[in-house]
mmCIF file of C-alpha atoms in Angstrom:
data_model
loop_
_atom_site.group_PDB
_atom_site.id
_atom_site.type_symbol
_atom_site.label_atom_id
_atom_site.label_comp_id
_atom_site.label_asym_id
_atom_site.label_seq_id
_atom_site.Cartn_x
_atom_site.Cartn_y
_atom_site.Cartn_z
ATOM 1 C CA MET A 25 0.000 0.000 0.000
ATOM 2 C CA GLN A 26 1.358 3.412 -0.972
ATOM 3 C CA LEU A 27 0.739 5.736 1.945
ATOM 4 C CA ASN A 28 1.030 8.945 -0.050
ATOM 5 C CA LYS A 29 -2.099 7.952 -1.983
ATOM 6 C CA GLN A 30 -4.065 7.511 1.253
ATOM 7 C CA ILE A 31 -3.203 10.904 2.741
ATOM 8 C CA GLU A 32 -5.841 13.617 2.581
ATOM 9 C CA ARG A 33 -4.327 16.993 1.787
ATOM 10 C CA ASN A 34 -7.358 19.247 1.450
ATOM 11 C CA PHE A 35 -7.340 20.539 5.026
ATOM 12 C CA VAL A 36 -7.557 24.040 6.431
ATOM 13 C CA LYS A 37 -4.324 24.488 8.370
ATOM 14 C CA LEU A 38 -4.225 26.219 11.730
ATOM 15 C CA TYR A 39 -1.383 28.002 13.500
ATOM 16 C CA PRO A 40 -0.763 28.038 17.277
ATOM 17 C CA GLU A 41 -1.150 31.819 17.524
ATOM 18 C CA MET A 42 -4.598 31.818 15.870
ATOM 19 C CA SER A 43 -7.412 32.973 18.128
ATOM 20 C CA LEU A 44 -10.555 30.919 18.628
ATOM 21 C CA GLY A 45 -12.538 33.515 16.687
ATOM 22 C CA THR A 46 -10.245 33.220 13.670
ATOM 23 C CA LEU A 47 -10.361 29.428 13.920
ATOM 24 C CA LEU A 48 -14.163 29.472 13.806
ATOM 25 C CA LYS A 49 -14.353 31.995 10.995
ATOM 26 C CA GLU A 50 -11.617 30.605 8.748
ATOM 27 C CA ALA A 51 -11.910 26.873 9.421
ATOM 28 C CA VAL A 52 -15.031 25.631 11.190
ATOM 29 C CA ALA A 53 -17.505 27.857 9.348
ATOM 30 C CA LYS A 54 -16.101 26.817 5.968
ATOM 31 C CA SER A 55 -15.582 23.113 6.536
ATOM 32 C CA SER A 56 -17.595 20.033 7.444
ATOM 33 C CA ARG A 57 -14.535 18.323 8.941
ATOM 34 C CA ASN A 58 -14.217 17.471 12.615
ATOM 35 C CA ILE A 59 -10.424 17.732 12.829
ATOM 36 C CA PHE A 60 -7.958 20.451 11.843
ATOM 37 C CA PRO A 61 -4.146 20.108 11.640
ATOM 38 C CA VAL A 62 -1.922 22.637 13.400
ATOM 39 C CA VAL A 63 1.419 23.595 11.828
ATOM 40 C CA ASP A 64 4.189 26.075 12.587
ATOM 41 C CA ASN A 65 5.484 28.773 10.246
ATOM 42 C CA GLN A 66 7.755 26.197 8.589
ATOM 43 C CA GLN A 67 4.678 24.032 7.923
ATOM 44 C CA GLN A 68 5.852 21.389 10.378
ATOM 45 C CA PHE A 69 3.009 19.404 11.910
ATOM 46 C CA LEU A 70 2.453 20.156 15.606
ATOM 47 C CA GLY A 71 -0.880 18.579 16.483
ATOM 48 C CA VAL A 72 -4.609 18.783 15.843
ATOM 49 C CA VAL A 73 -7.687 20.632 17.022
ATOM 50 C CA MET A 74 -10.775 18.455 17.433
ATOM 51 C CA LEU A 75 -14.180 20.013 16.802
ATOM 52 C CA ASP A 76 -15.591 18.189 19.835
ATOM 53 C CA ASP A 77 -13.065 19.954 22.070
ATOM 54 C CA ILE A 78 -14.006 23.469 20.967
ATOM 55 C CA ARG A 79 -17.731 22.877 20.510
ATOM 56 C CA PRO A 80 -18.605 24.097 24.051
ATOM 57 C CA MET A 81 -16.847 27.411 23.282
ATOM 58 C CA MET A 82 -18.157 27.927 19.759
ATOM 59 C CA PHE A 83 -21.020 30.172 20.801
ATOM 60 C CA ASP A 84 -19.316 31.942 23.682
ATOM 61 C CA GLN A 85 -18.247 35.241 22.181
ATOM 62 C CA THR A 86 -16.265 36.225 25.272
ATOM 63 C CA MET A 87 -13.775 33.436 24.532
ATOM 64 C CA TYR A 88 -13.019 34.355 20.920
ATOM 65 C CA ASP A 89 -10.046 36.587 21.686
ATOM 66 C CA LYS A 90 -9.025 34.859 24.929
ATOM 67 C CA VAL A 91 -8.466 31.300 23.686
ATOM 68 C CA TYR A 92 -5.877 30.359 21.081
ATOM 69 C CA VAL A 93 -5.202 27.281 18.992
ATOM 70 C CA SER A 94 -2.230 26.487 21.231
ATOM 71 C CA ASP A 95 -4.647 26.269 24.185
ATOM 72 C CA VAL A 96 -6.967 23.690 22.631
ATOM 73 C CA MET A 97 -4.777 21.632 20.328
ATOM 74 C CA LYS A 98 -3.795 18.068 21.075
ATOM 75 C CA LEU A 99 -0.218 16.967 20.622
ATOM 76 C CA ALA A 100 0.614 13.871 18.617
ATOM 77 C CA PRO A 101 3.556 11.907 20.096
ATOM 78 C CA GLU A 102 3.907 9.954 16.859
ATOM 79 C CA ILE A 103 3.893 11.460 13.371
ATOM 80 C CA ILE A 104 3.217 9.418 10.251
ATOM 81 C CA THR A 105 5.306 10.208 7.176
ATOM 82 C CA GLU A 106 4.810 9.323 3.525
ATOM 83 C CA THR A 107 7.746 6.917 3.678
ATOM 84 C CA ASP A 108 6.232 4.815 6.485
ATOM 85 C CA THR A 109 5.092 1.322 5.611
ATOM 86 C CA ALA A 110 1.598 0.105 6.472
ATOM 87 C CA GLU A 111 3.080 -1.976 9.303
ATOM 88 C CA GLN A 112 4.870 1.064 10.729
ATOM 89 C CA VAL A 113 1.664 3.094 10.559
ATOM 90 C CA MET A 114 -0.315 0.438 12.432
ATOM 91 C CA GLN A 115 2.396 0.184 15.073
ATOM 92 C CA LYS A 116 2.357 3.941 15.605
ATOM 93 C CA PHE A 117 -1.419 3.877 15.971
ATOM 94 C CA LYS A 118 -1.112 1.221 18.666
ATOM 95 C CA GLU A 119 1.597 3.046 20.581
ATOM 96 C CA SER A 120 0.328 6.586 20.152
ATOM 97 C CA VAL A 121 -2.078 8.256 22.569
ATOM 98 C CA MET A 122 -3.330 11.758 21.858
ATOM 99 C CA ILE A 123 -2.698 13.910 24.915
ATOM 100 C CA GLU A 124 -4.307 17.149 26.014
ATOM 101 C CA ALA A 125 -2.142 20.224 25.673
ATOM 102 C CA LYS A 126 -3.969 21.957 28.515
ATOM 103 C CA GLU A 127 -5.738 20.712 31.620
ATOM 104 C CA VAL A 128 -9.438 21.569 31.652
ATOM 105 C CA THR A 129 -10.912 22.984 34.843
ATOM 106 C CA SER A 130 -14.550 23.458 35.815
ATOM 107 C CA GLU A 131 -16.086 26.810 34.989
ATOM 108 C CA LYS A 132 -17.550 28.733 37.893
ATOM 109 C CA ALA A 133 -21.097 29.882 37.217
ATOM 110 C CA VAL A 134 -23.970 31.707 38.882
ATOM 111 C CA LEU A 135 -27.581 30.616 38.370
ATOM 112 C CA ILE A 136 -30.383 33.131 37.904
ATOM 113 C CA GLY A 137 -34.148 32.637 38.074
ATOM 114 C CA VAL A 138 -37.339 34.562 38.793
ATOM 115 C CA ILE A 139 -40.386 33.907 40.964
ATOM 116 C CA THR A 140 -43.524 34.871 39.030
ATOM 117 C CA GLN A 141 -47.270 34.487 39.292
ATOM 118 C CA HIS A 142 -46.895 31.278 37.292
ATOM 119 C CA GLN A 143 -43.882 29.938 39.221
ATOM 120 C CA ASP A 144 -43.668 30.050 43.008
ATOM 121 C CA GLU A 145 -40.519 29.906 45.136
ATOM 122 C CA ASN A 146 -40.637 26.126 45.636
ATOM 123 C CA GLN A 147 -40.998 25.492 41.908
ATOM 124 C CA LEU A 148 -38.122 27.835 41.168
ATOM 125 C CA GLU A 149 -35.885 26.038 43.671
ATOM 126 C CA GLU A 150 -36.662 22.729 41.968
ATOM 127 C CA TYR A 151 -35.849 24.212 38.572
ATOM 128 C CA LEU A 152 -32.609 25.705 39.886
ATOM 129 C CA ASP A 153 -31.664 22.346 41.437
ATOM 130 C CA GLU A 154 -32.129 20.822 38.010
ATOM 131 C CA LEU A 155 -30.196 23.671 36.388
ATOM 132 C CA GLU A 156 -27.330 23.127 38.827
ATOM 133 C CA PHE A 157 -27.226 19.451 37.873
ATOM 134 C CA LEU A 158 -27.211 20.385 34.178
ATOM 135 C CA THR A 159 -24.376 22.826 34.848
ATOM 136 C CA LEU A 160 -22.369 20.100 36.561
ATOM 137 C CA THR A 161 -23.098 17.716 33.687
ATOM 138 C CA ALA A 162 -21.803 20.307 31.220
ATOM 139 C CA GLY A 163 -18.548 20.650 33.161
ATOM 140 C CA GLY A 164 -19.356 23.716 35.242
ATOM 141 C CA LYS A 165 -19.788 24.433 38.932
ATOM 142 C CA ALA A 166 -22.655 26.547 40.271
ATOM 143 C CA VAL A 167 -21.308 28.694 43.108
ATOM 144 C CA LYS A 168 -24.277 30.977 43.807
ATOM 145 C CA ARG A 169 -27.953 31.477 42.980
ATOM 146 C CA PHE A 170 -29.724 34.764 42.374
ATOM 147 C CA THR A 171 -33.526 34.921 42.505
ATOM 148 C CA GLN A 172 -36.011 37.763 42.237
ATOM 149 C CA LYS A 173 -39.767 38.026 42.605
ATOM 150 C CA LEU A 174 -41.341 39.690 39.571
ATOM 151 C CA GLU A 175 -44.750 39.701 37.959
ATOM 152 C CA LYS A 176 -42.986 38.441 34.841
ATOM 153 C CA PRO A 177 -39.375 38.402 33.587
ATOM 154 C CA HIS A 178 -38.104 41.838 32.606
ATOM 155 C CA PRO A 179 -38.429 42.157 28.795
ATOM 156 C CA LYS A 180 -35.017 43.807 28.447
ATOM 157 C CA THR A 181 -32.813 42.155 31.069
ATOM 158 C CA PHE A 182 -34.873 39.236 32.492
ATOM 159 C CA ILE A 183 -34.265 40.552 36.036
ATOM 160 C CA GLY A 184 -34.493 44.099 37.361
ATOM 161 C CA ALA A 185 -31.691 46.647 37.133
ATOM 162 C CA GLY A 186 -30.870 46.440 40.846
ATOM 163 C CA LYS A 187 -30.633 42.658 40.872
ATOM 164 C CA LEU A 188 -28.605 42.727 37.662
ATOM 165 C CA GLU A 189 -26.129 45.053 39.368
ATOM 166 C CA ASP A 190 -25.917 42.615 42.314
ATOM 167 C CA VAL A 191 -25.065 39.828 39.874
ATOM 168 C CA ARG A 192 -22.496 41.991 38.085
ATOM 169 C CA SER A 193 -20.810 42.934 41.347
ATOM 170 C CA TYR A 194 -20.615 39.316 42.519
ATOM 171 C CA ILE A 195 -19.258 38.119 39.170
ATOM 172 C CA GLU A 196 -16.582 40.796 39.170
ATOM 173 C CA THR A 197 -15.582 40.240 42.803
ATOM 174 C CA HIS A 198 -15.423 36.441 42.630
ATOM 175 C CA ASP A 199 -14.003 36.082 39.105
ATOM 176 C CA ILE A 200 -17.027 34.221 37.713
ATOM 177 C CA GLY A 201 -16.953 33.424 34.016
ATOM 178 C CA THR A 202 -20.530 32.314 33.339
ATOM 179 C CA ALA A 203 -24.081 33.373 34.199
ATOM 180 C CA ILE A 204 -26.816 30.815 33.481
ATOM 181 C CA PHE A 205 -30.474 31.823 33.299
ATOM 182 C CA ASP A 206 -33.220 29.338 34.084
ATOM 183 C CA ASP A 207 -35.439 30.357 31.149
ATOM 184 C CA GLU A 208 -34.741 30.890 27.476
ATOM 185 C CA LEU A 209 -33.535 34.415 26.802
ATOM 186 C CA SER A 210 -34.708 36.453 23.850
ATOM 187 C CA PRO A 211 -32.067 37.856 21.485
ATOM 188 C CA ALA A 212 -32.623 41.342 22.945
ATOM 189 C CA GLN A 213 -32.318 40.100 26.532
ATOM 190 C CA LEU A 214 -29.126 38.235 25.676
ATOM 191 C CA ARG A 215 -27.517 41.312 24.141
ATOM 192 C CA ASN A 216 -28.491 43.565 27.039
ATOM 193 C CA ILE A 217 -27.331 41.110 29.695
ATOM 194 C CA GLU A 218 -24.017 40.467 27.919
ATOM 195 C CA LYS A 219 -23.401 44.205 27.839
ATOM 196 C CA ALA A 220 -24.223 44.575 31.540
ATOM 197 C CA LEU A 221 -22.363 41.549 32.920
ATOM 198 C CA ASP A 222 -19.471 41.235 30.458
ATOM 199 C CA CYS A 223 -19.216 37.451 30.820
ATOM 200 C CA LYS A 224 -20.493 34.309 29.134
ATOM 201 C CA ILE A 225 -24.297 34.216 29.186
ATOM 202 C CA LEU A 226 -26.184 30.945 28.812
ATOM 203 C CA ASP A 227 -29.825 30.030 29.142
ATOM 204 C CA ARG A 228 -31.374 26.635 29.818
ATOM 205 C CA THR A 229 -31.784 25.810 26.117
ATOM 206 C CA ASN A 230 -28.198 26.663 25.248
ATOM 207 C CA LEU A 231 -26.925 24.662 28.223
ATOM 208 C CA ILE A 232 -28.903 21.570 27.201
ATOM 209 C CA LEU A 233 -27.659 21.844 23.617
ATOM 210 C CA ASP A 234 -24.107 22.004 24.955
ATOM 211 C CA ILE A 235 -24.663 18.789 26.927
ATOM 212 C CA PHE A 236 -26.120 17.085 23.860
ATOM 213 C CA ALA A 237 -23.047 18.165 21.907
ATOM 214 C CA GLN A 238 -20.743 16.623 24.507
ATOM 215 C CA ARG A 239 -22.705 13.373 24.610
ATOM 216 C CA ALA A 240 -23.301 12.912 20.873
ATOM 217 C CA GLN A 241 -21.363 9.904 19.592
ATOM 218 C CA THR A 242 -22.391 9.247 15.995
ATOM 219 C CA SER A 243 -21.657 11.540 13.074
ATOM 220 C CA SER A 244 -25.389 12.030 12.553
ATOM 221 C CA ALA A 245 -26.019 12.974 16.185
ATOM 222 C CA LYS A 246 -23.095 15.398 16.287
ATOM 223 C CA THR A 247 -24.220 17.065 13.065
ATOM 224 C CA GLN A 248 -27.815 17.369 14.278
ATOM 225 C CA VAL A 249 -26.714 18.982 17.535
ATOM 226 C CA GLU A 250 -24.385 21.399 15.776
ATOM 227 C CA LEU A 251 -27.208 22.316 13.387
ATOM 228 C CA ALA A 252 -29.539 22.953 16.327
ATOM 229 C CA GLN A 253 -26.897 25.148 17.974
ATOM 230 C CA CYS A 254 -26.417 27.198 14.811
ATOM 231 C CA GLN A 255 -30.163 27.637 14.331
ATOM 232 C CA TYR A 256 -30.548 28.640 17.973
ATOM 233 C CA PHE A 257 -27.667 31.089 17.812
ATOM 234 C CA LEU A 258 -28.419 32.780 14.463
ATOM 235 C CA PRO A 259 -31.062 35.247 15.753
ATOM 236 C CA ARG A 260 -28.919 35.926 18.819
ATOM 237 C CA LEU A 261 -25.875 37.170 16.934
ATOM 238 C CA THR A 262 -24.393 40.404 18.171
ATOM 239 C CA LYS A 263 -20.906 40.567 16.654
ATOM 240 C CA LEU A 264 -19.231 37.211 16.553
ATOM 241 C CA TRP A 265 -15.793 38.388 15.615
ATOM 242 C CA THR A 266 -15.539 41.949 16.893
ATOM 243 C CA HIS A 267 -12.080 41.073 18.232
ATOM 244 C CA LEU A 268 -10.869 41.064 14.626
ATOM 245 C CA ASP A 269 -11.801 44.739 14.402
ATOM 246 C CA LYS A 270 -11.110 46.612 17.630
ATOM 247 C CA GLN A 271 -12.864 49.752 16.406
ATOM 248 C CA LYS A 272 -15.980 50.472 18.440
ATOM 249 C CA GLY A 273 -19.332 51.540 17.064
ATOM 250 C CA GLY A 274 -20.526 55.107 17.267
ATOM 251 C CA ILE A 275 -20.658 58.174 15.065
ATOM 252 C CA GLY A 276 -19.490 57.220 11.599
ATOM 253 C CA MET A 277 -19.209 53.521 12.492
ATOM 254 C CA ARG A 278 -22.812 52.311 12.459
ATOM 255 C CA GLY A 279 -22.784 51.300 8.800
ATOM 256 C CA PRO A 280 -19.652 49.088 8.941
ATOM 257 C CA GLY A 281 -20.932 47.559 12.169
ATOM 258 C CA GLU A 282 -24.151 46.453 10.547
ATOM 259 C CA THR A 283 -22.204 45.088 7.590
ATOM 260 C CA GLU A 284 -20.057 42.988 9.915
ATOM 261 C CA ILE A 285 -23.121 41.557 11.644
ATOM 262 C CA GLU A 286 -24.589 40.621 8.269
ATOM 263 C CA THR A 287 -21.296 38.931 7.396
ATOM 264 C CA ASP A 288 -21.502 36.925 10.621
ATOM 265 C CA ARG A 289 -25.067 35.913 9.812
ATOM 266 C CA ARG A 290 -24.065 34.832 6.320
ATOM 267 C CA ILE A 291 -21.261 32.678 7.731
ATOM 268 C CA ILE A 292 -23.661 30.992 10.156
ATOM 269 C CA ARG A 293 -26.238 30.484 7.386
ATOM 270 C CA ASP A 294 -23.543 28.950 5.183
ATOM 271 C CA LYS A 295 -22.606 26.640 8.052
ATOM 272 C CA ILE A 296 -26.267 25.654 8.494
ATOM 273 C CA ALA A 297 -26.534 24.856 4.781
ATOM 274 C CA LEU A 298 -23.320 22.818 4.987
ATOM 275 C CA LEU A 299 -24.619 20.855 7.984
ATOM 276 C CA LYS A 300 -27.963 20.175 6.310
ATOM 277 C CA LYS A 301 -26.128 18.881 3.250
ATOM 278 C CA LYS A 302 -23.960 16.681 5.471
ATOM 279 C CA LEU A 303 -27.051 15.314 7.238
ATOM 280 C CA ALA A 304 -28.670 14.503 3.900
ATOM 281 C CA THR A 305 -25.549 12.584 2.865
ATOM 282 C CA ILE A 306 -25.498 10.685 6.165
ATOM 283 C CA ASP A 307 -29.199 9.829 5.786
ATOM 284 C CA LYS A 308 -28.570 8.446 2.299
ATOM 285 C CA GLN A 309 -25.646 6.365 3.556
ATOM 286 C CA MET A 310 -27.742 4.981 6.412
ATOM 287 C CA ALA A 311 -30.584 4.168 4.014
ATOM 288 C CA VAL A 312 -28.187 2.223 1.793
ATOM 289 C CA GLN A 313 -26.797 0.378 4.820
ATOM 290 C CA ARG A 314 -30.303 -0.556 5.993
ATOM 291 C CA LYS A 315 -31.181 -1.753 2.499
ATOM 292 C CA ASN A 316 -28.032 -3.871 2.302
ATOM 293 C CA ARG A 317 -28.727 -5.404 5.719
ATOM 294 C CA GLY A 318 -32.207 -6.314 4.533
ATOM 295 C CA LYS A 319 -30.746 -8.306 1.649
ATOM 296 C CA MET A 320 -28.555 -10.409 3.939
#
């Protein structure tokens, strides 16, 4: 077997200094692959980035200019070359174990819910208990709960301005990276809360989708979850890659800002179309497999 004929070469290459935002925009959004090679400036192979490893961060805009390829890539102790024989390749596969470049720690999070005329205090506590379990399942750690009694959730910020300031102060003082809301947030609420708290904002739906993404095993399941995440996130776009353009909006900048948002939306729509096409291909393959099994 000639190994050079078995090697796929049509990959988007990553570099260690690339930010997560650039990775998503230049690689993930334009590819249906689940693995991306990392090379240095001399094009020497360093390791890989697995889509499963960055999936939990894909829709967390606060991480786009804080996390780099070097933080999430896996190192390969053994490297296969074109001159290796099939036996050498198999031996390397047996001996090689992909290792994490960085140790993952639990994210600290605060949980937020409201007591309304349709949800009393006991019901809210049950829901927050469940939300805390979901947070733990997703790899986080709930360190505090914030509750407020309202006739209904605030249309702009879910909770009142005073309570929101309490949450902001606690997050800032205790170095909390995530705020999780018990109900689904509207796009407007999400934008307003992100602006006020300046941290990762999740709601129950987003958290559950993240857990599904972590637990999905088959190619079909992973693609379906990623599609659901994209469809959920599309109307909630603010500016996915504002870190690529540090200029702030304001007088004379409103036009370009809107253009950038539309670009982000187009990228997500393209990704949705790509995922739907991939799902259709998987469905056809599964149909053929079922048909072949029926003939046996």
